Short mmCIF file of C-alpha atoms and ligand atoms in Angstrom, two decimals:
data_model
loop_
_atom_site.label_atom_id
_atom_site.label_comp_id
_atom_site.label_asym_id
_atom_site.label_seq_id
_atom_site.Cartn_x
_atom_site.Cartn_y
_atom_site.Cartn_z
CA MET A 14 112.51 126.39 87.87
CA SER A 15 115.38 125.48 90.33
CA LYS A 16 118.61 123.94 89.05
CA HIS A 17 117.82 120.84 91.17
CA ILE A 18 114.63 120.11 89.35
CA ALA A 19 114.37 118.34 85.98
CA ILE A 20 111.20 117.20 84.14
CA GLY A 21 110.50 113.58 83.24
CA VAL A 22 107.99 112.42 80.70
CA ASP A 23 107.01 108.74 80.32
CA ILE A 24 105.33 107.72 77.09
CA GLY A 25 103.15 104.52 77.72
CA GLY A 26 100.66 102.61 75.67
CA SER A 27 97.67 104.22 77.54
CA GLY A 28 99.03 107.37 78.96
CA ILE A 29 101.67 110.02 78.72
CA LYS A 30 102.68 111.03 82.16
CA ALA A 31 104.97 113.86 83.32
CA ALA A 32 106.18 115.56 86.52
CA PRO A 33 109.04 117.81 87.68
CA VAL A 34 111.40 115.78 89.83
CA ASP A 35 113.61 116.96 92.79
CA LEU A 36 116.97 115.54 91.68
CA LYS A 37 118.21 115.31 95.23
CA THR A 38 115.27 113.25 96.60
CA GLY A 39 113.71 111.75 93.47
CA GLU A 40 110.33 113.10 94.54
CA PHE A 41 107.82 114.88 92.38
CA THR A 42 107.76 118.58 93.20
CA GLU A 43 104.34 119.05 91.63
CA GLU A 44 101.46 116.59 91.08
CA ARG A 45 101.94 114.24 88.05
CA TYR A 46 100.12 115.24 84.96
CA ARG A 47 98.63 112.52 82.64
CA ILE A 48 97.14 112.73 79.13
CA PRO A 49 95.81 109.58 77.50
CA THR A 50 98.14 108.40 74.66
CA PRO A 51 96.63 109.46 71.26
CA ASP A 52 95.27 106.69 69.12
CA PRO A 53 96.75 106.12 66.69
CA SER A 54 100.06 106.91 68.54
CA THR A 55 101.72 108.58 65.52
CA PRO A 56 104.80 110.57 66.00
CA ASP A 57 103.18 113.98 65.46
CA ALA A 58 100.17 113.18 67.68
CA VAL A 59 102.48 111.86 70.47
CA ALA A 60 105.01 114.67 70.21
CA ARG A 61 102.21 117.26 70.43
CA THR A 62 100.95 115.59 73.57
CA VAL A 63 104.39 115.39 75.09
CA ALA A 64 104.81 119.17 74.42
CA LYS A 65 101.53 119.79 76.20
CA CYS A 66 102.78 117.78 79.28
CA ILE A 67 106.05 119.79 79.25
CA ALA A 68 104.31 123.21 78.94
CA ARG A 69 102.14 122.35 82.00
CA PHE A 70 105.21 122.73 84.18
CA SER A 71 106.62 125.94 82.47
CA PRO A 72 110.25 124.80 82.40
CA GLY A 73 113.01 127.39 82.42
CA ARG A 74 115.39 127.66 79.46
CA LYS A 75 117.98 125.61 81.25
CA THR A 76 115.75 122.96 82.80
CA ALA A 77 116.73 119.47 81.75
CA ILE A 78 113.86 117.35 80.29
CA GLY A 79 113.89 113.55 79.75
CA VAL A 80 111.47 111.61 77.71
CA ALA A 81 111.06 107.85 77.99
CA PHE A 82 109.78 105.84 74.98
CA PRO A 83 108.80 102.20 74.71
CA GLY A 84 111.37 101.22 72.01
CA VAL A 85 114.99 101.37 71.19
CA VAL A 86 116.25 104.96 70.93
CA GLN A 87 119.79 105.69 69.68
CA ARG A 88 121.09 109.19 69.75
CA GLY A 89 117.52 110.53 69.67
CA VAL A 90 116.24 108.36 66.89
CA VAL A 91 113.66 105.68 67.48
CA LYS A 92 114.81 102.27 66.05
CA THR A 93 112.10 99.88 67.18
CA ALA A 94 108.44 100.20 68.09
CA ALA A 95 107.14 96.77 69.31
CA ASN A 96 104.03 98.05 70.98
CA VAL A 97 103.48 101.54 69.42
CA ASP A 98 102.85 102.82 65.98
CA ASP A 99 105.25 101.60 63.44
CA ALA A 100 105.54 105.07 61.94
CA TRP A 101 107.88 105.86 64.85
CA ILE A 102 110.72 103.72 63.31
CA GLY A 103 113.43 106.08 62.00
CA THR A 104 111.84 109.14 63.54
CA ASN A 105 114.28 111.60 65.16
CA MET A 106 112.24 111.93 68.26
CA ARG A 107 114.49 114.43 69.93
CA GLU A 108 114.13 116.85 67.07
CA LEU A 109 110.36 116.26 66.65
CA ILE A 110 109.66 116.98 70.33
CA ARG A 111 112.00 120.00 70.39
CA ASP A 112 110.01 121.37 67.40
CA TYR A 113 106.68 121.01 69.21
CA ALA A 114 107.90 121.95 72.73
CA GLY A 115 110.33 124.67 71.74
CA HIS A 116 112.73 123.15 74.29
CA ASP A 117 115.55 120.71 74.02
CA VAL A 118 114.87 117.21 75.40
CA TYR A 119 116.84 113.96 75.98
CA VAL A 120 115.10 110.87 74.86
CA MET A 121 115.66 107.25 76.02
CA ASN A 122 114.17 103.80 76.22
CA ASP A 123 111.41 103.45 78.92
CA ALA A 124 112.93 100.42 80.70
CA ASP A 125 116.37 102.35 80.79
CA ALA A 126 114.56 105.19 82.41
CA ALA A 127 112.81 103.00 84.94
CA GLY A 128 116.09 101.15 85.71
CA TYR A 129 118.11 104.36 86.07
CA GLY A 130 115.26 105.79 88.34
CA GLU A 131 115.40 102.71 90.57
CA TYR A 132 119.25 102.97 90.69
CA LYS A 133 119.16 106.67 91.57
CA HIS A 134 116.22 106.75 93.98
CA GLY A 135 114.56 103.32 94.34
CA ALA A 136 115.13 99.64 95.03
CA ALA A 137 118.76 99.63 93.84
CA HIS A 138 119.64 103.00 95.24
CA GLY A 139 123.47 103.41 94.92
CA ARG A 140 124.17 99.69 94.51
CA ASP A 141 127.16 98.63 92.65
CA GLY A 142 127.47 95.44 90.64
CA VAL A 143 125.31 94.24 87.73
CA ILE A 144 121.68 95.32 88.25
CA LEU A 145 118.98 94.10 85.91
CA MET A 146 115.68 96.00 85.71
CA THR A 147 112.75 94.24 84.10
CA THR A 148 109.39 95.87 83.57
CA LEU A 149 106.31 93.61 83.02
CA GLY A 150 103.65 95.42 81.11
CA THR A 151 102.28 95.20 77.57
CA GLY A 152 105.83 94.04 76.65
CA ILE A 153 108.90 93.26 78.73
CA GLY A 154 111.40 96.05 79.15
CA THR A 155 114.86 95.40 80.35
CA ALA A 156 117.74 97.58 81.40
CA MET A 157 121.18 96.94 82.87
CA ILE A 158 123.12 99.20 85.15
CA VAL A 159 126.70 98.23 85.91
CA ASP A 160 128.43 100.02 88.77
CA GLY A 161 126.10 103.00 88.15
CA GLN A 162 126.63 102.99 84.39
CA LEU A 163 123.58 102.39 82.21
CA VAL A 164 124.14 100.04 79.28
CA PRO A 165 121.36 101.33 76.96
CA ASN A 166 118.85 99.49 74.80
CA LEU A 167 119.19 96.03 76.19
CA GLU A 168 116.24 94.26 74.60
CA MET A 169 115.98 91.09 76.52
CA GLY A 170 112.17 91.00 76.37
CA HIS A 171 112.61 89.78 72.86
CA ILE A 172 114.91 86.64 73.40
CA GLU A 173 113.41 83.60 71.84
CA ILE A 174 111.99 80.98 74.27
CA ASP A 175 110.23 77.92 72.91
CA GLY A 176 110.24 79.29 69.39
CA GLN A 177 108.53 82.59 70.29
CA ASP A 178 109.35 86.08 71.50
CA ALA A 179 109.63 85.91 75.38
CA GLU A 180 107.37 88.82 76.09
CA ILE A 181 104.42 87.09 74.35
CA ALA A 182 104.28 84.53 77.17
CA ALA A 183 105.79 86.39 80.16
CA ALA A 184 104.74 90.00 79.92
CA GLU A 185 101.86 91.09 82.22
CA SER A 186 99.66 91.42 79.24
CA ALA A 187 100.06 87.64 78.55
CA ARG A 188 98.02 86.79 81.66
CA GLU A 189 94.88 88.24 80.13
CA ARG A 190 95.55 87.39 76.56
CA LEU A 191 96.39 83.77 77.29
CA GLY A 192 93.82 83.51 80.19
CA LEU A 193 96.44 82.46 82.73
CA ASP A 194 96.01 82.24 86.45
CA TRP A 195 98.80 83.25 88.70
CA ASP A 196 100.29 79.70 88.65
CA GLY A 197 100.23 79.49 84.87
CA TRP A 198 101.93 82.92 84.54
CA ILE A 199 104.48 82.10 87.26
CA LYS A 200 105.51 79.08 85.18
CA ASN A 201 106.18 81.37 82.27
CA LEU A 202 107.94 83.90 84.37
CA GLN A 203 110.26 81.25 85.91
CA ARG A 204 111.14 79.99 82.46
CA TYR A 205 111.89 83.54 81.28
CA TYR A 206 113.97 84.65 84.25
CA SER A 207 115.91 81.31 84.29
CA GLU A 208 116.79 81.88 80.70
CA ILE A 209 117.86 85.42 81.49
CA GLU A 210 120.04 84.23 84.36
CA LYS A 211 121.74 81.79 82.02
CA LEU A 212 122.71 84.60 79.69
CA LEU A 213 123.42 87.58 81.95
CA TRP A 214 124.35 86.67 85.58
CA PRO A 215 122.96 89.77 87.25
CA ASP A 216 123.70 90.43 90.98
CA LEU A 217 120.21 91.79 91.47
CA ILE A 218 116.95 91.72 89.58
CA ILE A 219 114.31 94.35 89.98
CA VAL A 220 110.79 93.82 88.77
CA GLY A 221 108.69 96.86 87.81
CA GLY A 222 105.52 97.53 85.85
CA GLY A 223 101.96 97.80 87.19
CA VAL A 224 101.85 94.22 88.30
CA SER A 225 104.78 94.68 90.63
CA LYS A 226 102.24 96.12 93.04
CA SER A 227 101.12 92.45 93.47
CA HIS A 228 104.70 91.19 93.85
CA HIS A 229 103.82 88.98 96.76
CA MET A 230 101.64 86.90 94.39
CA PHE A 231 104.55 85.86 92.25
CA LEU A 232 108.07 86.88 93.30
CA PRO A 233 108.24 84.53 96.28
CA HIS A 234 107.46 81.59 93.94
CA LEU A 235 110.39 82.21 91.58
CA THR A 236 113.57 80.22 92.26
CA LEU A 237 116.62 82.10 90.91
CA ARG A 238 120.21 82.61 91.71
CA ALA A 239 120.12 86.38 92.14
CA PRO A 240 117.79 88.12 94.56
CA ILE A 241 114.63 89.31 92.72
CA ILE A 242 112.91 92.29 94.36
CA PRO A 243 110.01 94.64 93.49
CA ALA A 244 110.60 98.18 92.15
CA GLU A 245 110.02 100.92 94.68
CA LEU A 246 108.97 103.76 92.46
CA LEU A 247 106.17 101.83 90.78
CA ASN A 248 104.48 104.10 88.29
CA GLY A 249 106.97 106.92 88.91
CA ALA A 250 110.20 105.07 87.91
CA GLY A 251 110.15 106.13 84.26
CA ILE A 252 109.52 109.81 85.04
CA VAL A 253 112.15 109.92 87.85
CA GLY A 254 114.75 108.04 85.69
CA ALA A 255 114.11 110.17 82.55
CA ALA A 256 114.59 113.36 84.62
CA ALA A 257 117.62 112.20 86.39
CA TRP A 258 119.24 110.89 83.21
CA ALA A 259 118.44 114.09 81.29
CA ALA A 260 119.95 116.08 84.17
CA SER A 261 123.18 114.11 83.99
CA GLU A 262 123.41 114.19 80.10
CA HIS A 263 122.73 118.00 80.27
CA LYS A 264 125.51 118.46 82.70
CA LYS A 265 127.88 116.43 80.49
CA ALA A 266 126.87 118.50 77.39
CA GLU A 267 127.25 121.81 79.31
CA LYS A 268 130.80 120.78 80.42
CA ALA A 269 131.77 119.74 76.90
CA ARG A 270 130.46 123.09 75.60
CA LYS A 271 132.47 125.07 78.25
CA ASP A 272 135.60 123.06 77.53
CA ASP A 273 135.29 123.76 73.81
CA GLU A 274 134.83 127.50 74.57
CA LYS A 275 137.94 127.58 76.76
CA LYS A 276 139.95 125.69 74.09
CA ALA A 277 138.83 128.19 71.41
CA ALA A 278 139.71 131.11 73.66
CA ARG A 279 143.16 129.72 74.30
CA LYS A 280 143.79 129.09 70.60
CA ALA A 281 142.67 132.68 69.75
CA LYS A 282 145.11 134.04 72.33
CA HIS A 283 148.03 132.21 70.80
CA HIS A 284 147.36 133.48 67.32
C1 BGC B 324 110.19 97.09 73.66
C2 BGC B 324 111.18 97.68 74.65
C3 BGC B 324 110.41 98.39 75.74
C4 BGC B 324 109.49 97.37 76.38
C5 BGC B 324 108.61 97.92 77.48
C6 BGC B 324 109.38 96.12 74.39
O1 BGC B 324 108.45 95.42 73.56
O2 BGC B 324 110.99 96.43 72.67
O3 BGC B 324 112.03 98.67 74.00
O4 BGC B 324 111.35 98.85 76.71
O5 BGC B 324 108.67 96.78 75.47
O6 BGC B 324 107.84 99.02 76.98
#
């Protein structure tokens, strides 16, 4: 696999999706592969499925692979699992997937992946300033990119509004669960984004998730300070972002390893 290709995997509530991504263009180099998310979505079942998705594209030893997960991920370890099996909490996802796939991976939060993807190749391509990505799906995912730097694990879907977790009323899933028409949902969205703007003051807000395909139904009805625009990569943002982020982490790790080698060689020469 070429040096300019990395693999992205996006773990969602209903499907696990993967594709190789051209890092220069952000385009898939092969057709996306999807396997339904195992039920229950326990760590072993999901890791096995992720490994199957990875194997499909026969990555080379040096190919960077990024995996996006719908919860907080710190240094490879899952810390929260609002909409997936609780057994994930405390799991070292990086190690688990490495065991099943036989290949090192980088793992990150799904909204972080989507935000990074939109920054690299989508709606916020190359834009400086404070960019806030929000994904409206089963839950609300949020990510912040400041002058190109990702601030990981922003969990603004869980701010408290009217005494409850914001995503309960404003996520896309709330429409069906609460039986809301567009107007009803827009009211909840307005309340949510106004609160967000009070706290964060972003320069640009991007809205992703499946419902962003119907952005004309709700975005023009929101009154906010910052421009609010639909994501461009739609379903692909998580895959593209995970691949791009993995490639950049991989590069950093390689550089650190080479610097260490050089240092060790210099030291050996002086002794
Ligand atoms: C989780 C986030 C995730 C978002 C979208 C939220 O419930 O807490 O970590 O990014 O859902 O999947």
